[in-house]
Short mmCIF file of C-alpha atoms in Angstrom, two decimals:
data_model
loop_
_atom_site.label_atom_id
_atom_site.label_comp_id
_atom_site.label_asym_id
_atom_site.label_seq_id
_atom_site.Cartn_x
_atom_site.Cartn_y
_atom_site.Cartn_z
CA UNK A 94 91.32 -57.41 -185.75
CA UNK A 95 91.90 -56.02 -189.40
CA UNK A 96 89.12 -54.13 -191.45
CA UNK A 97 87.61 -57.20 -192.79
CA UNK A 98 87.54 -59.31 -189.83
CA UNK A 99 86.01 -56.52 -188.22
CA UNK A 100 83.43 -56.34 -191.33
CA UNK A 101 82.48 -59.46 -190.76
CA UNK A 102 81.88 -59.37 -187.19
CA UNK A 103 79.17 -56.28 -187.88
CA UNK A 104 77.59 -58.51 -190.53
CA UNK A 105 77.13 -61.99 -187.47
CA UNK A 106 75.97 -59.23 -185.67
CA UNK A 107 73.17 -57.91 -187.52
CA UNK A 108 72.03 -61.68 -188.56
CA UNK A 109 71.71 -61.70 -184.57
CA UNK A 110 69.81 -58.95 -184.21
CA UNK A 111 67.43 -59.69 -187.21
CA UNK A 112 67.12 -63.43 -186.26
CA UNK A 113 66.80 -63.79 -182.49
CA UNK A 114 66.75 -60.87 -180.10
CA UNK A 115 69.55 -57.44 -179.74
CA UNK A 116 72.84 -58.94 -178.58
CA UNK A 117 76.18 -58.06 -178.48
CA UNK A 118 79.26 -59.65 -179.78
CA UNK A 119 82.91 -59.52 -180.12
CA UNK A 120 86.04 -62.04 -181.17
CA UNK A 121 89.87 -61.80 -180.52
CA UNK A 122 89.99 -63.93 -183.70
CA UNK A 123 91.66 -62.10 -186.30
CA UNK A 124 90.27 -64.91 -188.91
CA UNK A 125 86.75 -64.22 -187.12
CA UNK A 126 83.92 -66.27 -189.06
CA UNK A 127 79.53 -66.55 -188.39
CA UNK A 128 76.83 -66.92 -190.11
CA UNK A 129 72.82 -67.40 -189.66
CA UNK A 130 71.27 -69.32 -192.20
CA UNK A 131 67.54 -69.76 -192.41
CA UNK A 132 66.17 -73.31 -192.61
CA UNK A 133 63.01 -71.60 -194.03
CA UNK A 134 63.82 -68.55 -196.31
CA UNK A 135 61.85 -65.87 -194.71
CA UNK A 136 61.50 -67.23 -191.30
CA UNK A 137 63.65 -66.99 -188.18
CA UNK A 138 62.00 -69.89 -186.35
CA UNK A 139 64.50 -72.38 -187.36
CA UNK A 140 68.11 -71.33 -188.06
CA UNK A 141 71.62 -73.05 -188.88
CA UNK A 142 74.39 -71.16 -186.85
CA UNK A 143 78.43 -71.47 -187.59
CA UNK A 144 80.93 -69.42 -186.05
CA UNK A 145 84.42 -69.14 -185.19
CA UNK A 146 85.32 -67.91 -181.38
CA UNK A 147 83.22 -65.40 -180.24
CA UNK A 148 81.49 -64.34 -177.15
CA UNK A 149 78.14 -63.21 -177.47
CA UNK A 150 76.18 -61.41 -174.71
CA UNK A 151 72.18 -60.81 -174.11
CA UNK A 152 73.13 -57.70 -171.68
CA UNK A 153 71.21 -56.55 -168.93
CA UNK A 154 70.60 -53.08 -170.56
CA UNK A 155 69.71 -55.05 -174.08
CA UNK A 156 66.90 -56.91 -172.31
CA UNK A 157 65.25 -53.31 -170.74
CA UNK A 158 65.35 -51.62 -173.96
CA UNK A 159 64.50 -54.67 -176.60
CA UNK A 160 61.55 -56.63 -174.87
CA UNK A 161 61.16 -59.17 -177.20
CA UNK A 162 60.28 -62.78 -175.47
CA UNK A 163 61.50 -65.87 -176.94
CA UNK A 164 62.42 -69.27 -175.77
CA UNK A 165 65.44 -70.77 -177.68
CA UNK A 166 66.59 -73.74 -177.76
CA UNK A 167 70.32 -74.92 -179.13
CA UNK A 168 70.88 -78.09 -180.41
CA UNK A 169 74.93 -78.68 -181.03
CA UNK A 170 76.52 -80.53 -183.98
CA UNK A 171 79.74 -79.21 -184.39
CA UNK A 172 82.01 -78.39 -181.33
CA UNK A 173 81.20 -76.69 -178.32
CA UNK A 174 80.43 -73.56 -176.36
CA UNK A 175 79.51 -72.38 -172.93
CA UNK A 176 76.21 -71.23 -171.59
CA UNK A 177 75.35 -69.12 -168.78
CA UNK A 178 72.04 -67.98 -167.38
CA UNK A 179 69.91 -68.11 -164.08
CA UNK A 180 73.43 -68.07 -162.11
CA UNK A 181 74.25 -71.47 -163.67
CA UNK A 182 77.08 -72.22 -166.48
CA UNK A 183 77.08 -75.44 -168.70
CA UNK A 184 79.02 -76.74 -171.52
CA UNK A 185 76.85 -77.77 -174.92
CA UNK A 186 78.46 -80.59 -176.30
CA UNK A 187 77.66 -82.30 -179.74
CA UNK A 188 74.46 -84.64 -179.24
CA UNK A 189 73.27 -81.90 -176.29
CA UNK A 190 70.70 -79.16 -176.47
CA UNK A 191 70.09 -76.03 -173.63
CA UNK A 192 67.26 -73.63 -173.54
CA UNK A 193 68.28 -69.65 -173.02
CA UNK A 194 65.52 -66.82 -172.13
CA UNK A 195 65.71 -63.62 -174.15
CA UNK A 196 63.77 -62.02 -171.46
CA UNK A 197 66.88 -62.37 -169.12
CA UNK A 198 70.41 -61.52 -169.58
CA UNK A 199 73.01 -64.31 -170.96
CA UNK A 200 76.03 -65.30 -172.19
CA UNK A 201 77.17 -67.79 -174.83
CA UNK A 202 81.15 -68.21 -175.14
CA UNK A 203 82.66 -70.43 -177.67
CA UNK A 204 86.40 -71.01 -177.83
CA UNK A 205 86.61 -72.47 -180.86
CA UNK A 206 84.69 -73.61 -184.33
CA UNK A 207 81.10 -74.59 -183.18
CA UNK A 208 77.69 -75.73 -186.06
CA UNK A 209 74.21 -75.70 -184.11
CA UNK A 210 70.72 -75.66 -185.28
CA UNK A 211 68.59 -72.89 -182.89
CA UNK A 212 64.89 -73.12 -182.69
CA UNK A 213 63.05 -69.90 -181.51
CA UNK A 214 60.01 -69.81 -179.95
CA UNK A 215 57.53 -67.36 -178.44
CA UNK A 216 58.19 -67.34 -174.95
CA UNK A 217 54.35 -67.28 -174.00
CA UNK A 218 53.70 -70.81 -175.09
CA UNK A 219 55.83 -72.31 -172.68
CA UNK A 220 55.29 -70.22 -169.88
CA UNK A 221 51.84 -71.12 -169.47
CA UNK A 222 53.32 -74.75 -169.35
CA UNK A 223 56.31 -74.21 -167.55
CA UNK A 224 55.79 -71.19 -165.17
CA UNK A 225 59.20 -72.22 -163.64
CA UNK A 226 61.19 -71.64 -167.04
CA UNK A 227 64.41 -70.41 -164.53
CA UNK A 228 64.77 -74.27 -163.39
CA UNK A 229 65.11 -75.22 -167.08
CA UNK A 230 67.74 -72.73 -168.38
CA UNK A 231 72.18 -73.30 -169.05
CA UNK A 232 71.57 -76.75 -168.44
CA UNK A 233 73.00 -79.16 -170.90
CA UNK A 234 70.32 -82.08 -172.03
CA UNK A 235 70.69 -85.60 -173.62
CA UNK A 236 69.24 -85.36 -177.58
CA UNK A 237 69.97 -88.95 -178.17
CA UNK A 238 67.86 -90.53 -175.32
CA UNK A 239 64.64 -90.22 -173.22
CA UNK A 240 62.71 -87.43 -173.03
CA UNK A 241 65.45 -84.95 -174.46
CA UNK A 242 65.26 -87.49 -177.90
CA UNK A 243 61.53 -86.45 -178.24
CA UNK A 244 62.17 -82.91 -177.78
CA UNK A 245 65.16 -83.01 -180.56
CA UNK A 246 62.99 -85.74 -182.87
CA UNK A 247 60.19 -83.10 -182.75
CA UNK A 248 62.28 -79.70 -183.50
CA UNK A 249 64.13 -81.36 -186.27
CA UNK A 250 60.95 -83.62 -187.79
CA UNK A 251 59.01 -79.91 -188.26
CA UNK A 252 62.29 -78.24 -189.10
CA UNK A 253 62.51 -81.00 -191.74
CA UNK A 254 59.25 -80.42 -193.24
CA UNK A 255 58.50 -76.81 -192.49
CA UNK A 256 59.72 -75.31 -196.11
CA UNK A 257 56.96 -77.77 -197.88
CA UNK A 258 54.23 -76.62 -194.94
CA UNK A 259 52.06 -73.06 -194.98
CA UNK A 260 53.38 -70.83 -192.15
CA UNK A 261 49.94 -71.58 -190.47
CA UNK A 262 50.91 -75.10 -190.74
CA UNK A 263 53.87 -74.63 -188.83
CA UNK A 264 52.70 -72.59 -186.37
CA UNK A 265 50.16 -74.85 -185.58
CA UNK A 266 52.50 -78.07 -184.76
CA UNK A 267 54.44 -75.61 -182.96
CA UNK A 268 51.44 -74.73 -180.71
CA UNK A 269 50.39 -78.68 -180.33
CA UNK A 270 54.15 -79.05 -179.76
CA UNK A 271 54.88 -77.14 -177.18
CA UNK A 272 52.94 -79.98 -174.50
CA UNK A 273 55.41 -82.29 -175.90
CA UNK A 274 57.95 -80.08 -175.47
CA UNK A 275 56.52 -78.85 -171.44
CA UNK A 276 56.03 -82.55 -170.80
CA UNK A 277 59.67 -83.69 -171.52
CA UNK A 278 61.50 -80.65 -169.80
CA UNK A 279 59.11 -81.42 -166.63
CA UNK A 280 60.61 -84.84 -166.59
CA UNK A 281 63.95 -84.47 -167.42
CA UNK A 282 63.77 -81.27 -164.47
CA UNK A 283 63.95 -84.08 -161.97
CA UNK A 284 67.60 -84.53 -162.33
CA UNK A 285 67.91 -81.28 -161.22
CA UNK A 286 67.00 -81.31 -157.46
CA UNK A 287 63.78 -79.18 -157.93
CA UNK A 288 61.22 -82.20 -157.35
CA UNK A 289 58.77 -80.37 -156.50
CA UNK A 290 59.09 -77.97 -159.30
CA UNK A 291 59.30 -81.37 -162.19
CA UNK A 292 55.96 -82.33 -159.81
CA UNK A 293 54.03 -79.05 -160.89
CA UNK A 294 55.60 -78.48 -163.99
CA UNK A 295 54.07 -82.40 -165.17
CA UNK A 296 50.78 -81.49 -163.35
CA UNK A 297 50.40 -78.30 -165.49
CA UNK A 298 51.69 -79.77 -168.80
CA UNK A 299 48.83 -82.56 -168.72
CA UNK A 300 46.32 -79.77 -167.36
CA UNK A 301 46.85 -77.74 -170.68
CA UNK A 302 44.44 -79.38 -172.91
CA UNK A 303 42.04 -79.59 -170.58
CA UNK A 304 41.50 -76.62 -168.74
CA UNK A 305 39.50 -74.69 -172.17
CA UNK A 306 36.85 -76.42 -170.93
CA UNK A 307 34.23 -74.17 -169.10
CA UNK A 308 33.85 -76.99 -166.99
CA UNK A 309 36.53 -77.81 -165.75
CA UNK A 310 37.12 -79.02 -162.18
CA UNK A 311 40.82 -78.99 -160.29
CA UNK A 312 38.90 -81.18 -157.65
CA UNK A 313 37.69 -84.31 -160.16
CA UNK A 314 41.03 -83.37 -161.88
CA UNK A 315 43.15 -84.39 -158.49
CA UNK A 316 41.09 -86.98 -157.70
CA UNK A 317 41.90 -88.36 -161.67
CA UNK A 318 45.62 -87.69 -160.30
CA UNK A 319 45.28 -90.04 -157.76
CA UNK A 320 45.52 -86.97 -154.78
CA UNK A 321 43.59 -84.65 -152.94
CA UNK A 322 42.23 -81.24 -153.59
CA UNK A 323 44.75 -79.85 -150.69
CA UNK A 324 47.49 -81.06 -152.10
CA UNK A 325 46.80 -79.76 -155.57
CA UNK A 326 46.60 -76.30 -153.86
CA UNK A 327 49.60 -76.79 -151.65
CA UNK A 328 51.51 -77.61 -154.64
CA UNK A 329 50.63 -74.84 -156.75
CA UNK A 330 51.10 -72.47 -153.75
CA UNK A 331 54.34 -74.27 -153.61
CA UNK A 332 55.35 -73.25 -156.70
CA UNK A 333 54.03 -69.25 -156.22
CA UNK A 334 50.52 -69.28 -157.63
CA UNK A 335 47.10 -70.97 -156.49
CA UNK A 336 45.09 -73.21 -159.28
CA UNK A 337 42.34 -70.39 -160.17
CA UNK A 338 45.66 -67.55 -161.01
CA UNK A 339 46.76 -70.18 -162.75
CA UNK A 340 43.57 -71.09 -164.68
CA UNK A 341 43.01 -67.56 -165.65
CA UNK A 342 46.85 -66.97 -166.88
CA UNK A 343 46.92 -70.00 -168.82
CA UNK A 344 43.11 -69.30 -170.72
CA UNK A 345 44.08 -65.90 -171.38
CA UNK A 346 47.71 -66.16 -172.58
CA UNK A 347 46.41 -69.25 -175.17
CA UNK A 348 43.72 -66.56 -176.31
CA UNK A 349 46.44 -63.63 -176.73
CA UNK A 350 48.15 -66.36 -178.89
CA UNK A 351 45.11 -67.34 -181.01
CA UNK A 352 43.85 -63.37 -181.27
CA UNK A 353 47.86 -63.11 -183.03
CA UNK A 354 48.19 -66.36 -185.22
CA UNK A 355 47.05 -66.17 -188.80
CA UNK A 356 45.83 -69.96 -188.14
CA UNK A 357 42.87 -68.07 -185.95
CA UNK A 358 42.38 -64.54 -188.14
CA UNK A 359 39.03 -66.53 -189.45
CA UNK A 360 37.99 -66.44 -185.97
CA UNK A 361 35.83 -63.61 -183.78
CA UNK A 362 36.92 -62.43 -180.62
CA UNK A 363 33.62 -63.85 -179.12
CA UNK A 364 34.01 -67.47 -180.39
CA UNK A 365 38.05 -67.92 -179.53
CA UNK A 366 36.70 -66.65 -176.09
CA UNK A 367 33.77 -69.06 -175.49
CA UNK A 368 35.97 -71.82 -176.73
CA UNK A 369 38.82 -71.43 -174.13
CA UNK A 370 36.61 -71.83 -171.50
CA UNK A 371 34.90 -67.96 -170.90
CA UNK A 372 31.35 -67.61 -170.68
CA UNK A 373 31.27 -64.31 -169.46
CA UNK A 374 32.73 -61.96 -171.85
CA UNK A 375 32.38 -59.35 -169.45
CA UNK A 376 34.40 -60.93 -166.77
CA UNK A 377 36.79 -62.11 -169.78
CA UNK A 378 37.44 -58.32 -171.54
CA UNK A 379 37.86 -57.22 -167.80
CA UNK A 380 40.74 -59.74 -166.82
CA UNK A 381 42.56 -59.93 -170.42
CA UNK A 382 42.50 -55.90 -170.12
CA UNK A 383 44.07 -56.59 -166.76
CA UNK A 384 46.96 -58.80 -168.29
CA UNK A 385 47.60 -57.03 -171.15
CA UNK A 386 46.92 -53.82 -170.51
CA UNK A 387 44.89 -53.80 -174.25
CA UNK A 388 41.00 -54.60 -175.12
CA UNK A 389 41.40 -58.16 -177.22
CA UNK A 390 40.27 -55.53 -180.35
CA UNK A 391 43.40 -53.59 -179.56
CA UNK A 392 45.63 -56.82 -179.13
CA UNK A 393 44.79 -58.08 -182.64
CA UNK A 394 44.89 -55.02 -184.26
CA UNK A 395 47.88 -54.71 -183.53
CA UNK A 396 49.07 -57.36 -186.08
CA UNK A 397 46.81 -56.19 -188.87
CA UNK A 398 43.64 -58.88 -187.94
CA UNK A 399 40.84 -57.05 -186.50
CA UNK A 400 37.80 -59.83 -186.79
CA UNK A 401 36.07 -59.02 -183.57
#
């Protein structure tokens, strides 16, 4: 590879680093070519990606020392290039999208000239939805039709309008997106032989909006579901949790969100607490403490909003 080549292969790799998560790269190409473009100046949620050959590699040691956690999501255009994660390798063709997890090691290998769009994520907002994100990843999904046609009409509808929205704006459909987003995965997971898995995954997407409520019951909610109690616990246990762990995770992690989104800086501590379904604050500074090994104080201070 000559000097500039090889120039230009350090630049791809710092847009990597700055836009998604620490990677490395490398090309046989002596006429190597990449670039990240931001669909929003500013902001790495939505980015344009073109690149010549080029194999690309979230490496074990890369995921222990950079623990960032997003979900990302590749929607082709332009060519094609290989996927592999979760002991599973697909091919992304144009009209496709696959999901990757920065929080596990992967590879993406393209052979040739490739143009995709890339929306990142954070990771959290799915996995409260999705707590079986390993079923979802390297697999290759329709953007044209069913449920993978509302996942790319939503990504590319707020990509479309996100320069003339306030980053609040946007972070807010992204939030309210993400069900959409959980709900269409869960369904197009049945394809994949993990029925049980699409069964929980739809179960806990239509739970999300409802389980704030201090009220809520999982036994009215099966009976709404058309099954019994039992089975909603056998199914959860099914899938490695029971539905009071999974209460708690999901009403904490959506209040770790709020306590770091500008869209809730307005907000106290006490009243994003009451509203997602705590009413004792003792019991609730206890368990998020327990999660996140921080106070909530400590959590939000740590981006500069300390409203408590």
């Amino acid at each position: 590879m000559g000097t500039g080549s090889a120039a230009i292969l350090g630049t791809w790799r710092d847009q990597l680093w700055s836009n998604y998560v620490r990677l490395e790269s490398r090309s046989d190409s002596s006429e190597f070519y990449g670039s990240v473009a931001q669909i929003v100046p500013g902001s790495p949620r939505f980015t344009l990606v073109r690149s010549t050959a080029q194999l690309t590699e979230r490496t074990p040691a890369l995921v222990r020392t950079d623990r960032s956690e997003y979900l990302l999501l590749s929607f082709m255009r332009v060519g094609h290039w290989y996927l592999e994660q979760d002991d599973r390798r697909t091919e992304l063709l144009p009209g496709q999208f696959a999901i990757y997890d920065s929080t596990r090691p992967y590879r993406l290998h393209a052979d040739g000239p490739f143009e995709q769009m890339v929306f990142r994520m954070p990771r959290a907002l799915m996995e409260c939805r999705m707590p079986r994100l390993s079923h979802m990843t390297a697999r290759a999904y329709d953007s044209g039709s069913g449920p993978g046609a509302l996942v790319a009409g939503f990504v590319n509808l707020l990509a479309g309008h996100a320069q003339s929205l306030s980053p609040d704006a946007v972070e807010s459909f992204e939030i309210a997106g993400a069900d959409l987003i959980a709900t269409a995965l869960a369904l197009l997971g049945e394809g994949s032989g993990a029925r049980s898995a699409s069964l929980f995954e739809r179960i806990v997407a239509k739970l999300s909006n409802q389980v704030l409520d201090d009220g809520f019951d999982f036994a009215v909610y099966a009976r709404q579901q058309g099954m019994s109690l039992r089975s909603l616990q056998r199914l959860f246990h099914e899938n490695g949790t029971t539905p009071r762990a999974w209460l708690l995770q999901r009403r904490l992690d959506n209040i770790a969100s709020q306590l770091r989104s500008p869209a809730f800086a307005q907000r106290s501590i006490t009243e994003i607490a009451l509203s997602s379904g705590f009413n004792d604050l003792t019991y609730f500074n206890r368990m998020f403490r327990a999660r996140f090994s921080a106070t909530p104080s400590q959590w939000r201070r740590s981006t500069g909003r300390d409203k408590s």
